[in-house]
GROMACS .gro file of C-alpha atoms in nm:
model
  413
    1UNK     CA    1  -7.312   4.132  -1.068
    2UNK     CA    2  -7.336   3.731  -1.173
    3UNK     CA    3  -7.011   3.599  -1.337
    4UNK     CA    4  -7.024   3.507  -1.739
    5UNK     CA    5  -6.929   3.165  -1.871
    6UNK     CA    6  -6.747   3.048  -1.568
    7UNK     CA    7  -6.555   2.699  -1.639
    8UNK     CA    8  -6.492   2.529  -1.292
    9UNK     CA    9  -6.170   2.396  -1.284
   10UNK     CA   10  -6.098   2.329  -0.864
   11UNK     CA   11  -5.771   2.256  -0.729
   12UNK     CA   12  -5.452   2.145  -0.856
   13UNK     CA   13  -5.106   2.086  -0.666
   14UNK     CA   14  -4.808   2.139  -0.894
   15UNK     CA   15  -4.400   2.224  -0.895
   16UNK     CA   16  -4.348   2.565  -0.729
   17UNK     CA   17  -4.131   2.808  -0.933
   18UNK     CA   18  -4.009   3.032  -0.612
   19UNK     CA   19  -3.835   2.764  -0.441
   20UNK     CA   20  -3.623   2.492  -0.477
   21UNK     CA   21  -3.525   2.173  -0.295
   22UNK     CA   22  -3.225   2.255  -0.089
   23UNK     CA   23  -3.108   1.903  -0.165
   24UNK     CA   24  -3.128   1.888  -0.530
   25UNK     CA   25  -3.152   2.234  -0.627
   26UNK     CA   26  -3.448   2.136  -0.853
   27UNK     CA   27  -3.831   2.265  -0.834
   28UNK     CA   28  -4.030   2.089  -0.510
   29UNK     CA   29  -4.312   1.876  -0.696
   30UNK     CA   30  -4.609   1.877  -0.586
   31UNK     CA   31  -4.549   2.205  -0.370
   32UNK     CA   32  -4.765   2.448  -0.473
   33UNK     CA   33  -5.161   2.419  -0.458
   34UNK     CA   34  -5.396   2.678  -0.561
   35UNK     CA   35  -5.797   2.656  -0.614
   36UNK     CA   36  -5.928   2.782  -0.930
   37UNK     CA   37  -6.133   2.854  -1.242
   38UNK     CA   38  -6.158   3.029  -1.581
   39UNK     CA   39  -6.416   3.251  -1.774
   40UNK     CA   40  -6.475   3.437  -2.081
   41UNK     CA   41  -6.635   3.750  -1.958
   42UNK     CA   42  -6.575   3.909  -1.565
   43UNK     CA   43  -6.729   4.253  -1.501
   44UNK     CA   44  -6.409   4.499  -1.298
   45UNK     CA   45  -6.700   4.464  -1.029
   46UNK     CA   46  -6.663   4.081  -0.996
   47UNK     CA   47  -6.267   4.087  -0.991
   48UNK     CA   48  -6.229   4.381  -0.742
   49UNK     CA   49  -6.422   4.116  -0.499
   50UNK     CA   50  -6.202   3.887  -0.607
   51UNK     CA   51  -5.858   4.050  -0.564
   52UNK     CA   52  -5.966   4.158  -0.213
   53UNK     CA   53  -6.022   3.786  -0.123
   54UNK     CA   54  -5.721   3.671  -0.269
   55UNK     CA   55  -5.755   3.589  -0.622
   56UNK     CA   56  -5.503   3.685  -0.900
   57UNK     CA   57  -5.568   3.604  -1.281
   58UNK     CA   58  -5.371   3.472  -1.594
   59UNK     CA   59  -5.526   3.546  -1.884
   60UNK     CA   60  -5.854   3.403  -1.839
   61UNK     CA   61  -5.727   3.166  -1.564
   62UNK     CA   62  -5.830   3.302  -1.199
   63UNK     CA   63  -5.656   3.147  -0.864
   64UNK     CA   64  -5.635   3.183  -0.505
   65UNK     CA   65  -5.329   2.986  -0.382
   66UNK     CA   66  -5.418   2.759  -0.060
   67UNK     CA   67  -5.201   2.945   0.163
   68UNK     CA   68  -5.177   2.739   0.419
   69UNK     CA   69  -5.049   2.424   0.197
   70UNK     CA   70  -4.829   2.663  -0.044
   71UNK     CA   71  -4.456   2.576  -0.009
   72UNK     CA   72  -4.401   2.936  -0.058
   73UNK     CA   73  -4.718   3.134   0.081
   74UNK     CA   74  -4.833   3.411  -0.154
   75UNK     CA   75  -4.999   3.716   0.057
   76UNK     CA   76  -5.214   3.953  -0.083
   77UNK     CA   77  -5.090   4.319  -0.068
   78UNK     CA   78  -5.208   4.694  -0.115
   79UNK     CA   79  -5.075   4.999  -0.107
   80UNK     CA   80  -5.246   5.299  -0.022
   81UNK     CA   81  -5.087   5.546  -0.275
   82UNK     CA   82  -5.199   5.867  -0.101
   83UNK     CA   83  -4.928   5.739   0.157
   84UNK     CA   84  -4.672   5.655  -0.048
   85UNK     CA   85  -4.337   5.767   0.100
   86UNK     CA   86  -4.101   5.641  -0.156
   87UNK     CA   87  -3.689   5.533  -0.019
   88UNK     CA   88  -3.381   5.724  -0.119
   89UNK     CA   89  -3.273   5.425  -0.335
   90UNK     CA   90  -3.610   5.466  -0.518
   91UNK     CA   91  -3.562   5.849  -0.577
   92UNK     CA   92  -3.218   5.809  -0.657
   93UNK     CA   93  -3.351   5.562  -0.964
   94UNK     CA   94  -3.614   5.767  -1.084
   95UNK     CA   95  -3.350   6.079  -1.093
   96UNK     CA   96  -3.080   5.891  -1.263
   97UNK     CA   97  -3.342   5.791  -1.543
   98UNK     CA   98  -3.462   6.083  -1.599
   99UNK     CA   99  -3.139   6.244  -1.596
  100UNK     CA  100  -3.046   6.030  -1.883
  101UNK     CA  101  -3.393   6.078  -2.093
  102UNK     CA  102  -3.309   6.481  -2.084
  103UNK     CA  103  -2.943   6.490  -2.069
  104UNK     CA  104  -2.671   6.726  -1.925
  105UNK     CA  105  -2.656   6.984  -2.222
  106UNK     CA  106  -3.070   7.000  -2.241
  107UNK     CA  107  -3.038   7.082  -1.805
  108UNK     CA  108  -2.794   7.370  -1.879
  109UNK     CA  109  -2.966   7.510  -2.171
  110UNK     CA  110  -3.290   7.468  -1.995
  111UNK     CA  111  -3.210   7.657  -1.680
  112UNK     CA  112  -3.111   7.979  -1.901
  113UNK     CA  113  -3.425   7.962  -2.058
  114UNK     CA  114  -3.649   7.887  -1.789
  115UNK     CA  115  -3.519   7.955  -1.483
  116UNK     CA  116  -3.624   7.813  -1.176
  117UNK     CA  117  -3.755   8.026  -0.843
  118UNK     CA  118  -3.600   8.014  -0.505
  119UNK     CA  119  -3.870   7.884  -0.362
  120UNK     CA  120  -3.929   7.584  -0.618
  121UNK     CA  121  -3.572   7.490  -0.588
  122UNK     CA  122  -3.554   7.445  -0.227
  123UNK     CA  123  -3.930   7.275  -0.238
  124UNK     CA  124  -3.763   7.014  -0.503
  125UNK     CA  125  -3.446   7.040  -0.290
  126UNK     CA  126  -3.622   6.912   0.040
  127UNK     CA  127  -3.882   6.701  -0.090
  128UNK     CA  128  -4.007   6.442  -0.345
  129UNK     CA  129  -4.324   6.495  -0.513
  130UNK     CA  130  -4.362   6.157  -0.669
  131UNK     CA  131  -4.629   6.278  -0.978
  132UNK     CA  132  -4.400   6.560  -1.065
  133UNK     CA  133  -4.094   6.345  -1.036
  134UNK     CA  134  -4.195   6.042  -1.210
  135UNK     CA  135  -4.372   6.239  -1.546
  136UNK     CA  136  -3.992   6.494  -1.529
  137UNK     CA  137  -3.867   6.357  -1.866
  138UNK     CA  138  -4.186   6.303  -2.045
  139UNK     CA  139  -4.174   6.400  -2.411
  140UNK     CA  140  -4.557   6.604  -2.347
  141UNK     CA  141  -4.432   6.744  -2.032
  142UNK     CA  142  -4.050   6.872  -2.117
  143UNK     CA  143  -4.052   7.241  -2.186
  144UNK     CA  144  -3.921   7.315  -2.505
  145UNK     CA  145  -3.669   7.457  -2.674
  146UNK     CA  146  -3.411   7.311  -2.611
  147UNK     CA  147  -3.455   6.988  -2.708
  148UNK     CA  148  -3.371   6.655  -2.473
  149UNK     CA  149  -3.116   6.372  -2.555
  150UNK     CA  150  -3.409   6.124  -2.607
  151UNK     CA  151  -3.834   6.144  -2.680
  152UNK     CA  152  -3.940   5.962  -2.403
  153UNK     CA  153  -4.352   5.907  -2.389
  154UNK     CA  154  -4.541   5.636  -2.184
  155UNK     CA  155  -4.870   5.613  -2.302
  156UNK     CA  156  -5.150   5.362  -2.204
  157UNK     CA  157  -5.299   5.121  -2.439
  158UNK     CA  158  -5.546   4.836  -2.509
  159UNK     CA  159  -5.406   4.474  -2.361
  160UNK     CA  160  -5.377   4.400  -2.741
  161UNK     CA  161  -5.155   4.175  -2.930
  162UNK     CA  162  -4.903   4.331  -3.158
  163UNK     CA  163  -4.583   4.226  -3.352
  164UNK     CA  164  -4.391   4.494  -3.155
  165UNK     CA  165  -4.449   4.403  -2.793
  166UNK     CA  166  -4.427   4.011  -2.840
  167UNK     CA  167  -4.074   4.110  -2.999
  168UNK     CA  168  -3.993   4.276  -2.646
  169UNK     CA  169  -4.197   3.943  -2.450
  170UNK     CA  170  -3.902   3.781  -2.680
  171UNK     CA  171  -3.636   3.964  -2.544
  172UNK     CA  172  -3.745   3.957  -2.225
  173UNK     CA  173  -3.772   3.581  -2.177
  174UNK     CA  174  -3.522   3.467  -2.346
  175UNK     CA  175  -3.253   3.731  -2.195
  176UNK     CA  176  -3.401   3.751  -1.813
  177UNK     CA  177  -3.588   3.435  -1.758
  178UNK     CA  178  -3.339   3.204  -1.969
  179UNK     CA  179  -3.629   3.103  -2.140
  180UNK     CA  180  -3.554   2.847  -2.461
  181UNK     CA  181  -3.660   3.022  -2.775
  182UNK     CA  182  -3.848   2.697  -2.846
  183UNK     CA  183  -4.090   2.772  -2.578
  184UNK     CA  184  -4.193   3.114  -2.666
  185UNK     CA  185  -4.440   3.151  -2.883
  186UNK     CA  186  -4.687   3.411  -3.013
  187UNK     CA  187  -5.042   3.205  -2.876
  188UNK     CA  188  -4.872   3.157  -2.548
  189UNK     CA  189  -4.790   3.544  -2.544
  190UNK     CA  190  -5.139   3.613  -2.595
  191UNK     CA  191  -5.281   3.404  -2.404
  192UNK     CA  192  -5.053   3.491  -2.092
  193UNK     CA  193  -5.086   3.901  -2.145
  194UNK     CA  194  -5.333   3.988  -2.395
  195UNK     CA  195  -5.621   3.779  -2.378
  196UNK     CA  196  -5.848   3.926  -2.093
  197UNK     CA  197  -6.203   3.863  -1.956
  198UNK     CA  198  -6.228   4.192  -1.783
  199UNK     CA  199  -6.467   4.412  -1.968
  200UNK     CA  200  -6.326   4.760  -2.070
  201UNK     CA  201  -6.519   5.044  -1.916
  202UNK     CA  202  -6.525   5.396  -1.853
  203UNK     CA  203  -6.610   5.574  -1.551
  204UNK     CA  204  -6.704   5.952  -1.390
  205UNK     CA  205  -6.469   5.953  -1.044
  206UNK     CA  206  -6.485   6.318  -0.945
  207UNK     CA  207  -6.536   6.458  -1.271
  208UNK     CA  208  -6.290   6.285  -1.462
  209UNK     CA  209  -6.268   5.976  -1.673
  210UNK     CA  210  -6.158   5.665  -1.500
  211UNK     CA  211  -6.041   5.347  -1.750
  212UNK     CA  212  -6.147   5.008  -1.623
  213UNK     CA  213  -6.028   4.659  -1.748
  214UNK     CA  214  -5.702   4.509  -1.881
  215UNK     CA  215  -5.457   4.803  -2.062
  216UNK     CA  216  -5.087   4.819  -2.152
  217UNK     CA  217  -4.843   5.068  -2.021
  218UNK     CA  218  -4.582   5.084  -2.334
  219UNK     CA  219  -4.295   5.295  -2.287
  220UNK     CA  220  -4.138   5.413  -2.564
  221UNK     CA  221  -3.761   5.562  -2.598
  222UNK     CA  222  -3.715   5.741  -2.919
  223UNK     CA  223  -3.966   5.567  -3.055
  224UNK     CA  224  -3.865   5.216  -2.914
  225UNK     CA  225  -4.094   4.992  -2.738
  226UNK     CA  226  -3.858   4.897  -2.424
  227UNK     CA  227  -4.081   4.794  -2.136
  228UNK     CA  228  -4.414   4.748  -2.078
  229UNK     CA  229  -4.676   4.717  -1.780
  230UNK     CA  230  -4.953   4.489  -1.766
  231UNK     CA  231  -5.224   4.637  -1.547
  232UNK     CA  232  -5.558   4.544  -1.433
  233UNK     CA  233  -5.721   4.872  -1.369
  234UNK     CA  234  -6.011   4.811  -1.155
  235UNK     CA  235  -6.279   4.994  -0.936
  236UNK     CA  236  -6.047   5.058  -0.649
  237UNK     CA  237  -5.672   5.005  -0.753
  238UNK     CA  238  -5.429   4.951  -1.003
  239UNK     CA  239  -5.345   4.580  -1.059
  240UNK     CA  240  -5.003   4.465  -1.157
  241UNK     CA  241  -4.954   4.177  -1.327
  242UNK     CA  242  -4.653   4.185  -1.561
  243UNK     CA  243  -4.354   4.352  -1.622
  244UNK     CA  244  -4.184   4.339  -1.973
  245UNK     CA  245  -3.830   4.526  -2.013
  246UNK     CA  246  -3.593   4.502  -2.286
  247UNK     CA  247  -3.227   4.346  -2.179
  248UNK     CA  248  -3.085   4.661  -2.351
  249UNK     CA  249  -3.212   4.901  -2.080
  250UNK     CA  250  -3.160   4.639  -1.732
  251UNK     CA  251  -2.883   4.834  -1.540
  252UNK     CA  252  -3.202   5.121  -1.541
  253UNK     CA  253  -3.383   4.931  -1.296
  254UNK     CA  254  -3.724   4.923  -1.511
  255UNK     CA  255  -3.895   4.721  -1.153
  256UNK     CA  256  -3.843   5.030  -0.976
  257UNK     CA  257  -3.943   5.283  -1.234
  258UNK     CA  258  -4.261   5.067  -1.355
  259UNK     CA  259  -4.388   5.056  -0.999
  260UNK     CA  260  -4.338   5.426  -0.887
  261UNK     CA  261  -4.477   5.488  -1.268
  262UNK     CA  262  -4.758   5.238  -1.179
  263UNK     CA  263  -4.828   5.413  -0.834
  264UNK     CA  264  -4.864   5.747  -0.990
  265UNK     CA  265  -5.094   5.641  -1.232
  266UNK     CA  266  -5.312   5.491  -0.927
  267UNK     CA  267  -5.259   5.803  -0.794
  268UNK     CA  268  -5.385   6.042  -1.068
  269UNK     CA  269  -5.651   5.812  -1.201
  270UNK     CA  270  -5.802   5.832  -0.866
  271UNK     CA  271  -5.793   5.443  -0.798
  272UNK     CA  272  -5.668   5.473  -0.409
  273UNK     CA  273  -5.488   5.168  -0.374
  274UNK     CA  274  -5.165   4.971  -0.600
  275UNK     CA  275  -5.179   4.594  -0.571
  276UNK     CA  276  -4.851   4.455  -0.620
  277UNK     CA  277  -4.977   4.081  -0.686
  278UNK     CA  278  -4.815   3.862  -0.412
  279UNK     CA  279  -4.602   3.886  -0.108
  280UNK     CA  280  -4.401   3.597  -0.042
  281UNK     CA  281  -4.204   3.653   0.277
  282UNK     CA  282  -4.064   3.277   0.282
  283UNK     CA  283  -3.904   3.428  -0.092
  284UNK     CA  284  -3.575   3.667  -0.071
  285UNK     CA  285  -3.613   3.794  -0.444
  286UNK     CA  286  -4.000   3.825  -0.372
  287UNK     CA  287  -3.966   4.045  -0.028
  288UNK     CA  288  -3.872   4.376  -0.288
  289UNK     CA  289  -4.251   4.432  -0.282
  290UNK     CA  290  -4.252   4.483   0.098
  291UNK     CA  291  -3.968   4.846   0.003
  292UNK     CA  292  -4.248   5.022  -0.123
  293UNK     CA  293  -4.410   5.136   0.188
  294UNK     CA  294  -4.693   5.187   0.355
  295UNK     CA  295  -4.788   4.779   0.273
  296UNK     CA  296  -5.124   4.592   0.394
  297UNK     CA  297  -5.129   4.203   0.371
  298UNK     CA  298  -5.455   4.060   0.313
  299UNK     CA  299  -5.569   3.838   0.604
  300UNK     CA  300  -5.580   3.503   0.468
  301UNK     CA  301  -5.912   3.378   0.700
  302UNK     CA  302  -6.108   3.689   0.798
  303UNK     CA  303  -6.001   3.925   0.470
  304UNK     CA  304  -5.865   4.201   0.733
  305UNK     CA  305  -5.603   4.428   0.595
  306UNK     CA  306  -5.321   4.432   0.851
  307UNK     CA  307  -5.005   4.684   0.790
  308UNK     CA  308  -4.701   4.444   0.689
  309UNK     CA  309  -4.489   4.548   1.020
  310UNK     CA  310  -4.454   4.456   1.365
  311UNK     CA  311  -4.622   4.190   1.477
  312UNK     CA  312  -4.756   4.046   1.171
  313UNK     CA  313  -4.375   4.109   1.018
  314UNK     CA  314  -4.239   3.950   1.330
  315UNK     CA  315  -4.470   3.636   1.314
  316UNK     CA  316  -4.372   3.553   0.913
  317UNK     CA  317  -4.017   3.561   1.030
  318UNK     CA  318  -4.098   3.217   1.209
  319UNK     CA  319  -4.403   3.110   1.053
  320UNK     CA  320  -4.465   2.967   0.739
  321UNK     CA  321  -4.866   3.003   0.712
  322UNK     CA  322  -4.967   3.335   0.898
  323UNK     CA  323  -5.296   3.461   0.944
  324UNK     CA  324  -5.323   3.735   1.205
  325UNK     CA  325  -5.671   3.689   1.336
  326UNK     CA  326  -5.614   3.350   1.384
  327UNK     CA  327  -5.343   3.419   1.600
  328UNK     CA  328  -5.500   3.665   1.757
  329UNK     CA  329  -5.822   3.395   1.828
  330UNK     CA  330  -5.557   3.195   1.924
  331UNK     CA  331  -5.389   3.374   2.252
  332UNK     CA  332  -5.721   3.395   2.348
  333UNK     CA  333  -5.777   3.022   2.364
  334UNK     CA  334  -5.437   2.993   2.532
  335UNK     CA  335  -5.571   3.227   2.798
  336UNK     CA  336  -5.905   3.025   2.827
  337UNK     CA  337  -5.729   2.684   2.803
  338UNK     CA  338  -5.504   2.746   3.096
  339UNK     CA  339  -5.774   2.856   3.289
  340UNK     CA  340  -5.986   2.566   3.238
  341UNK     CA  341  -5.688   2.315   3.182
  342UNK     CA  342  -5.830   2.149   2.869
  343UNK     CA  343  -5.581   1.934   2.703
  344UNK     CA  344  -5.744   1.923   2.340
  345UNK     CA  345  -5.787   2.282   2.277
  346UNK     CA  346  -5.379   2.327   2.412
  347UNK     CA  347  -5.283   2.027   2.157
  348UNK     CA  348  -5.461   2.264   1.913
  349UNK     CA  349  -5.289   2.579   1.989
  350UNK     CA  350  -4.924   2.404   2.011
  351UNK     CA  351  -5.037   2.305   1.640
  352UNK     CA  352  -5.049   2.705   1.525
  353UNK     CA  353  -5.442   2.641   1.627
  354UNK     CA  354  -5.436   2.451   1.248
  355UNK     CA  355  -5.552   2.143   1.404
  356UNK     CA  356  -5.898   2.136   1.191
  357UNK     CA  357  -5.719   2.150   0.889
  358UNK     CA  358  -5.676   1.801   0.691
  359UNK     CA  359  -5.394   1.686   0.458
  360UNK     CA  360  -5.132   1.944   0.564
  361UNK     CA  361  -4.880   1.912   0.282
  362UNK     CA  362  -5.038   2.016  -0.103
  363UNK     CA  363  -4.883   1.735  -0.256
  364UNK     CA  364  -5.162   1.509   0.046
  365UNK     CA  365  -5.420   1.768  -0.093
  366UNK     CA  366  -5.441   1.737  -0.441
  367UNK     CA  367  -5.401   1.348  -0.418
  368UNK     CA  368  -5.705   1.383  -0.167
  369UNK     CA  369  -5.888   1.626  -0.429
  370UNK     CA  370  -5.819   1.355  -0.720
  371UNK     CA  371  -5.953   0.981  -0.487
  372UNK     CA  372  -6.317   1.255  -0.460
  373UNK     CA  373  -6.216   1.467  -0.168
  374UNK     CA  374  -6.450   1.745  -0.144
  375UNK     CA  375  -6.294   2.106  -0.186
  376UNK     CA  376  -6.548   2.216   0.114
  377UNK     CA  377  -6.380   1.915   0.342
  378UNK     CA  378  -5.992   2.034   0.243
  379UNK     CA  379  -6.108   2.377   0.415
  380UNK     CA  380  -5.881   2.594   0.216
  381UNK     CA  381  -5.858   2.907   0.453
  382UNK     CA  382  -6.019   3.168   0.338
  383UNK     CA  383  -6.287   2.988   0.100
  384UNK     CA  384  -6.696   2.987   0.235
  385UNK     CA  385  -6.883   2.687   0.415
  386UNK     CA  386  -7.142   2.486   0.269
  387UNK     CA  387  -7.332   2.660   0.498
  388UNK     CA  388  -7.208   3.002   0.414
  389UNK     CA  389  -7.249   2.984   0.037
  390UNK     CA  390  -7.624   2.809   0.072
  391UNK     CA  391  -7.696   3.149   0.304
  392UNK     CA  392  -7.550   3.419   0.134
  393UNK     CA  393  -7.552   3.341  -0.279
  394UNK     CA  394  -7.810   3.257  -0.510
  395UNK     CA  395  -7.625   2.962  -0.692
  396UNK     CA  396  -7.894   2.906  -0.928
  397UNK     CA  397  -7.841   3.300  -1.071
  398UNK     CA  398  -7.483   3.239  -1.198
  399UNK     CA  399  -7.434   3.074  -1.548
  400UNK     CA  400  -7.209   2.751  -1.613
  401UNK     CA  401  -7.065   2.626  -1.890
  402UNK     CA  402  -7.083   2.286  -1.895
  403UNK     CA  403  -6.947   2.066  -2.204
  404UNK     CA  404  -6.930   2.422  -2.416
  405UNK     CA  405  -7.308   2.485  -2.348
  406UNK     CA  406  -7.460   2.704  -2.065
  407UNK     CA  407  -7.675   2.485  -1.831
  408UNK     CA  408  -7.861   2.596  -1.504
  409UNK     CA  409  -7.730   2.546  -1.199
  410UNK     CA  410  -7.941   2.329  -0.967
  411UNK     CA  411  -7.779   2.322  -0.615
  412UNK     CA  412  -7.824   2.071  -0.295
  413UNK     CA  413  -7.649   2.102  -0.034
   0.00000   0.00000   0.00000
């Protein structure tokens, strides 16, 4: 499927929010570079490609950080949910919530009036069964009489703007982000986590309805809007790609719930796989993502899924910009250079084997970009050849918007 009304927008080098300069304590200019673009209309199809090669969206912004220039290098990640095995401080928080929701006198009452087996109290006893768990103190799935301390439903909804939820965007930027109320406003609210290009579908997996597009998870306490999700649900996983809580309900660990929440619903929509956005090891408040295990990082160069442990875990400890096969390709070399003793190829590899990439900083690649530097000569890792994208795509298919009319594409390599 062709892209609709794609705006080219290339590559831009800007201030990194995730670190700061140990110096000054202020933002690093010029530290973060990413390549990008923006459209109107993307099919789930088109994105799912996408995502797996390392592009995230904002609104109707779409970007693949040049992780090998990135001050902070942002990793794609998966998690197959079907493997899910989630920690003791994760049950623990799911428990304590749900505890709360129901309350002591409704778990008293409750157990006279349906009383549990043997057997299904040692099974809950000795195990966690993460859909059962998670939907515990759902208003539609608590058994009543008697009735629990709060009316607790989650429901998912349209990525639509409403009064109500930019109320709780308020909240949540002013109280957790420190945010100045002068620079939240209701435009940039939808344009960050309402306005979509992903077309909303329905589909038949296994007999059941699957939703596809951009949706909100609103949960609701007592008929409170206080938290929601942002998800991307697409062909093969669950997208995450906000997080709203209110600052009323923070000591309940909403991160934790949203994402075991947001795993189930991979789980029972049939979408395999949970994306958490990005990984960024070089981060400490960013490695939480790498807790909820089984993880895969997205090969930045040969779009490989490799399990974030071991070797590659070992290798980000000490390197800034990893990409597996490339260190892989480049023991190899080592072993061919010493046999053949050639000086060039062993000034490569004592480089990382990065020697063929230009402008190493991103602050040196987006000045490049701006004095006419071809994108195709920055060789952003990960991105097609001239030669690759002449082979493999019909350019002249795909609309672009050019000036605010659609013109066709006419492509010479």
């Amino acid at each position: 499927m062709a892209l609709s009304y794609v705006q080219p927008f290339g590559y831009s080098s800007e201030s990194c929010g995730y670190c700061k300069d140990a110096s000054t304590g202020h933002r690093r200019l010029n530290s973060r570079a990413s390549y990008y673009f923006s459209s109107k209309s993307l099919s789930v199809d088109v994105y799912q490609n996408l995502v797996d090669r390392g592009w995230r969206r904002s609104g109707t912004i779409f970007y693949k950080p040049d992780v090998l220039r990135h001050c902070c290098p942002h990793y794609t990640i998966r998690l197959p949910v079907a493997e899910l095995k989630p920690s003791k401080d994760q049950r623990r928080t799911v428990n304590r919530w749900n505890d709360f929701v129901l309350g002591e006198d409704y778990k008293k009452d409750n157990a006279k009036l349906h009383p549990v087996s043997k057997e299904e109290k040692a099974r809950l006893k000795n195990g966690f069964d993460l859909l059962l768990e998670i939907h515990r103190a759902d208003l539609d799935i608590v058994k009543q009489p008697p009735e629990p301390a709060h009316r607790f439903e989650v429901t998912l909804e349209p990525a639509d703007f409403s009064r109500e939820k930019f109320s709780l965007f308020y909240n949540y930027q002013t109280h957790v982000h420190k945010e100045k109320p002068s620079d939240i406003s209701i435009s940039g609210f939808k344009r960050f986590l309402c306005t979509s290009p992903l077309q909303r579908t329905t589909r038949q997996v296994d007999g059941k309805p699957q939703q596809l597009g951009s949706y909100h998870q609103c949960y609701r306490l007592d008929g409170r809007l206080i938290a929601m999700g942002v998800l991307d649900l697409l062909p093969h996983c669950v997208s995450g790609v906000y997080l709203l809580y209110h600052s009323d309900y923070e000591k309940w660990q909403f991160g934790k719930l949203s994402a075991l929440r947001e795993a189930a619903l991979t789980i029972k929509g049939g979408y395999q796989y949970y994306y958490m956005g990005y990984y960024i090891h070089s981060c400490t408040k960013m490695r939480y993502k790498g807790d909820y295990k089984p993880q895969h990082v997205l090969d930045p160069e040969s779009y490989e899924w490799n399990p974030l442990d071991g070797e590659l875990k070992s290798l980000l400890d000490k390197k800034k910009y990893v990409s597996l096969s490339r260190e892989r390709a480049r023991k190899d070399s080592v072993a061919s250079t010493q046999a053949k003793n050639d000086d060039a190829t062993a000034q490569d590899n004592d480089n990382g084997g990065l020697a063929g990439f230009p402008f190493p900083t991103a602050a040196e690649a987006g000045d490049a970009v701006r004095a006419g530097t071809s994108l195709f000569d920055l060789k952003i890792p990960g991105l097609m050849t001239e030669d690759e994208i002449e082979s493999s795509l019909e350019i002249g298919s795909i609309p672009i918007r050019v000036r605010g009319r659609l013109a066709e594409a006419q492509v010479s390599f």
